[in-house]
């Protein structure tokens, strides 16, 4: 058996780091789903949606992810923070994630979990974008972000 391709070895290493960070893997799954939604990657959206259902998430909760700001108390504060951080890191352009958001997420989950979450989001950014056709890529952010949040 031949060794895995270099990119697969890197993906495997990142997954092991994420698993060891102490963050609930369900929260990581929500972040991955949101990043795939931001990028409009249907294949990855479907895969994460099904994976989260298999992990015990209700369909009712998962349909809230795309409009999580409107979900109110249906999402826990940690879930909301994870989704906000996922969106902040998934955005294109030179605007960094807001420091206030960083401090909020850090306070809710700690440094090691935040690093693991950020790694998961960065990996999902790369994977969701690699699944895009040129036509999908040109429209990736527009339908998923509120008008004030668009670049």
PDB file of C-alpha atoms in Angstrom, residues 14-134:
ATOM      1  CA  UNK A  14      -5.024  18.600  11.269  1.00  0.00           C
ATOM      2  CA  UNK A  15      -7.913  16.255  12.155  1.00  0.00           C
ATOM      3  CA  UNK A  16      -5.846  14.672  14.932  1.00  0.00           C
ATOM      4  CA  UNK A  17      -4.985  18.148  16.303  1.00  0.00           C
ATOM      5  CA  UNK A  18      -8.651  19.147  16.243  1.00  0.00           C
ATOM      6  CA  UNK A  19      -9.692  15.956  18.056  1.00  0.00           C
ATOM      7  CA  UNK A  20      -7.146  16.629  20.817  1.00  0.00           C
ATOM      8  CA  UNK A  21      -8.085  20.270  21.453  1.00  0.00           C
ATOM      9  CA  UNK A  22     -10.876  19.459  23.886  1.00  0.00           C
ATOM     10  CA  UNK A  23     -13.633  21.020  21.811  1.00  0.00           C
ATOM     11  CA  UNK A  24     -16.880  19.101  21.364  1.00  0.00           C
ATOM     12  CA  UNK A  25     -16.777  17.596  17.884  1.00  0.00           C
ATOM     13  CA  UNK A  26     -20.432  18.580  17.405  1.00  0.00           C
ATOM     14  CA  UNK A  27     -19.411  22.233  17.644  1.00  0.00           C
ATOM     15  CA  UNK A  28     -16.656  21.590  15.103  1.00  0.00           C
ATOM     16  CA  UNK A  29     -19.274  20.029  12.824  1.00  0.00           C
ATOM     17  CA  UNK A  30     -21.510  23.091  13.133  1.00  0.00           C
ATOM     18  CA  UNK A  31     -18.576  25.332  12.209  1.00  0.00           C
ATOM     19  CA  UNK A  32     -17.745  23.168   9.195  1.00  0.00           C
ATOM     20  CA  UNK A  33     -21.362  23.243   8.064  1.00  0.00           C
ATOM     21  CA  UNK A  34     -21.488  27.034   8.326  1.00  0.00           C
ATOM     22  CA  UNK A  35     -18.236  27.480   6.386  1.00  0.00           C
ATOM     23  CA  UNK A  36     -19.511  25.194   3.621  1.00  0.00           C
ATOM     24  CA  UNK A  37     -22.719  27.267   3.536  1.00  0.00           C
ATOM     25  CA  UNK A  38     -20.784  30.530   3.326  1.00  0.00           C
ATOM     26  CA  UNK A  39     -18.873  29.146   0.351  1.00  0.00           C
ATOM     27  CA  UNK A  40     -22.004  27.657  -1.217  1.00  0.00           C
ATOM     28  CA  UNK A  41     -20.441  24.210  -1.516  1.00  0.00           C
ATOM     29  CA  UNK A  42     -23.466  21.918  -1.831  1.00  0.00           C
ATOM     30  CA  UNK A  43     -21.487  18.669  -1.646  1.00  0.00           C
ATOM     31  CA  UNK A  44     -19.813  19.687   1.628  1.00  0.00           C
ATOM     32  CA  UNK A  45     -23.059  21.137   3.046  1.00  0.00           C
ATOM     33  CA  UNK A  46     -24.823  17.828   2.422  1.00  0.00           C
ATOM     34  CA  UNK A  47     -21.957  15.795   3.895  1.00  0.00           C
ATOM     35  CA  UNK A  48     -21.791  17.897   7.081  1.00  0.00           C
ATOM     36  CA  UNK A  49     -25.571  17.981   7.453  1.00  0.00           C
ATOM     37  CA  UNK A  50     -25.790  14.181   7.281  1.00  0.00           C
ATOM     38  CA  UNK A  51     -22.800  13.751   9.584  1.00  0.00           C
ATOM     39  CA  UNK A  52     -24.388  16.019  12.194  1.00  0.00           C
ATOM     40  CA  UNK A  53     -27.689  14.130  11.976  1.00  0.00           C
ATOM     41  CA  UNK A  54     -25.760  10.891  12.533  1.00  0.00           C
ATOM     42  CA  UNK A  55     -24.116  12.547  15.569  1.00  0.00           C
ATOM     43  CA  UNK A  56     -27.544  13.228  17.092  1.00  0.00           C
ATOM     44  CA  UNK A  57     -28.329  16.783  16.008  1.00  0.00           C
ATOM     45  CA  UNK A  58     -31.961  17.422  15.106  1.00  0.00           C
ATOM     46  CA  UNK A  59     -32.897  18.584  11.635  1.00  0.00           C
ATOM     47  CA  UNK A  60     -34.743  21.463  13.305  1.00  0.00           C
ATOM     48  CA  UNK A  61     -31.482  22.692  14.858  1.00  0.00           C
ATOM     49  CA  UNK A  62     -29.428  22.210  11.707  1.00  0.00           C
ATOM     50  CA  UNK A  63     -31.774  24.264   9.537  1.00  0.00           C
ATOM     51  CA  UNK A  64     -31.141  27.173  11.918  1.00  0.00           C
ATOM     52  CA  UNK A  65     -27.421  27.257  11.110  1.00  0.00           C
ATOM     53  CA  UNK A  66     -27.693  29.350   7.941  1.00  0.00           C
ATOM     54  CA  UNK A  67     -29.713  32.027   9.787  1.00  0.00           C
ATOM     55  CA  UNK A  68     -28.237  31.449  13.220  1.00  0.00           C
ATOM     56  CA  UNK A  69     -28.488  35.125  14.230  1.00  0.00           C
ATOM     57  CA  UNK A  70     -32.278  34.816  14.045  1.00  0.00           C
ATOM     58  CA  UNK A  71     -32.388  31.554  16.018  1.00  0.00           C
ATOM     59  CA  UNK A  72     -32.339  33.191  19.442  1.00  0.00           C
ATOM     60  CA  UNK A  73     -32.439  30.753  22.346  1.00  0.00           C
ATOM     61  CA  UNK A  74     -32.752  27.749  20.001  1.00  0.00           C
ATOM     62  CA  UNK A  75     -28.947  27.773  19.819  1.00  0.00           C
ATOM     63  CA  UNK A  76     -26.713  27.716  22.890  1.00  0.00           C
ATOM     64  CA  UNK A  77     -24.252  30.604  23.433  1.00  0.00           C
ATOM     65  CA  UNK A  78     -21.311  28.330  22.557  1.00  0.00           C
ATOM     66  CA  UNK A  79     -23.021  27.290  19.324  1.00  0.00           C
ATOM     67  CA  UNK A  80     -23.672  30.910  18.408  1.00  0.00           C
ATOM     68  CA  UNK A  81     -20.066  31.856  19.145  1.00  0.00           C
ATOM     69  CA  UNK A  82     -18.757  28.962  17.036  1.00  0.00           C
ATOM     70  CA  UNK A  83     -20.957  29.990  14.113  1.00  0.00           C
ATOM     71  CA  UNK A  84     -19.912  33.644  14.415  1.00  0.00           C
ATOM     72  CA  UNK A  85     -16.221  32.639  14.494  1.00  0.00           C
ATOM     73  CA  UNK A  86     -16.751  30.330  11.499  1.00  0.00           C
ATOM     74  CA  UNK A  87     -18.266  33.169   9.476  1.00  0.00           C
ATOM     75  CA  UNK A  88     -15.570  35.617  10.526  1.00  0.00           C
ATOM     76  CA  UNK A  89     -12.786  33.291   9.398  1.00  0.00           C
ATOM     77  CA  UNK A  90     -14.585  32.169   6.237  1.00  0.00           C
ATOM     78  CA  UNK A  91     -14.953  35.669   4.850  1.00  0.00           C
ATOM     79  CA  UNK A  92     -12.714  36.765   2.044  1.00  0.00           C
ATOM     80  CA  UNK A  93     -10.729  39.959   2.012  1.00  0.00           C
ATOM     81  CA  UNK A  94      -8.289  41.657   4.282  1.00  0.00           C
ATOM     82  CA  UNK A  95     -10.626  42.391   7.194  1.00  0.00           C
ATOM     83  CA  UNK A  96      -9.487  40.378  10.219  1.00  0.00           C
ATOM     84  CA  UNK A  97     -11.937  38.799  12.625  1.00  0.00           C
ATOM     85  CA  UNK A  98     -13.106  41.383  15.176  1.00  0.00           C
ATOM     86  CA  UNK A  99     -11.101  41.370  18.399  1.00  0.00           C
ATOM     87  CA  UNK A 100     -14.307  41.522  20.439  1.00  0.00           C
ATOM     88  CA  UNK A 101     -15.510  38.316  18.794  1.00  0.00           C
ATOM     89  CA  UNK A 102     -12.136  36.677  19.418  1.00  0.00           C
ATOM     90  CA  UNK A 103     -12.342  37.616  23.113  1.00  0.00           C
ATOM     91  CA  UNK A 104     -15.916  36.317  23.369  1.00  0.00           C
ATOM     92  CA  UNK A 105     -15.083  32.956  21.790  1.00  0.00           C
ATOM     93  CA  UNK A 106     -11.881  32.675  23.831  1.00  0.00           C
ATOM     94  CA  UNK A 107     -13.816  33.287  27.067  1.00  0.00           C
ATOM     95  CA  UNK A 108     -16.399  30.634  26.186  1.00  0.00           C
ATOM     96  CA  UNK A 109     -14.042  27.848  25.161  1.00  0.00           C
ATOM     97  CA  UNK A 110     -10.437  28.590  26.078  1.00  0.00           C
ATOM     98  CA  UNK A 111      -7.271  28.970  24.036  1.00  0.00           C
ATOM     99  CA  UNK A 112      -6.678  25.341  23.050  1.00  0.00           C
ATOM    100  CA  UNK A 113     -10.258  24.812  21.878  1.00  0.00           C
ATOM    101  CA  UNK A 114     -10.193  28.106  19.966  1.00  0.00           C
ATOM    102  CA  UNK A 115      -7.014  27.043  18.162  1.00  0.00           C
ATOM    103  CA  UNK A 116      -8.612  23.696  17.274  1.00  0.00           C
ATOM    104  CA  UNK A 117     -11.771  25.412  16.063  1.00  0.00           C
ATOM    105  CA  UNK A 118      -9.729  27.835  13.948  1.00  0.00           C
ATOM    106  CA  UNK A 119      -7.817  24.920  12.412  1.00  0.00           C
ATOM    107  CA  UNK A 120     -11.096  23.171  11.566  1.00  0.00           C
ATOM    108  CA  UNK A 121     -12.450  26.335   9.962  1.00  0.00           C
ATOM    109  CA  UNK A 122      -9.260  26.919   7.953  1.00  0.00           C
ATOM    110  CA  UNK A 123      -9.336  23.335   6.688  1.00  0.00           C
ATOM    111  CA  UNK A 124     -13.008  23.601   5.764  1.00  0.00           C
ATOM    112  CA  UNK A 125     -12.296  26.871   3.933  1.00  0.00           C
ATOM    113  CA  UNK A 126      -9.718  25.073   1.814  1.00  0.00           C
ATOM    114  CA  UNK A 127     -11.840  21.982   1.204  1.00  0.00           C
ATOM    115  CA  UNK A 128     -15.066  23.869   0.439  1.00  0.00           C
ATOM    116  CA  UNK A 129     -13.262  26.094  -2.036  1.00  0.00           C
ATOM    117  CA  UNK A 130     -11.560  23.155  -3.739  1.00  0.00           C
ATOM    118  CA  UNK A 131     -14.988  21.614  -4.459  1.00  0.00           C
ATOM    119  CA  UNK A 132     -16.194  24.756  -6.232  1.00  0.00           C
ATOM    120  CA  UNK A 133     -16.736  25.120  -9.938  1.00  0.00           C
ATOM    121  CA  UNK A 134     -15.802  28.576 -11.309  1.00  0.00           C
TER     122      UNK A 134
END
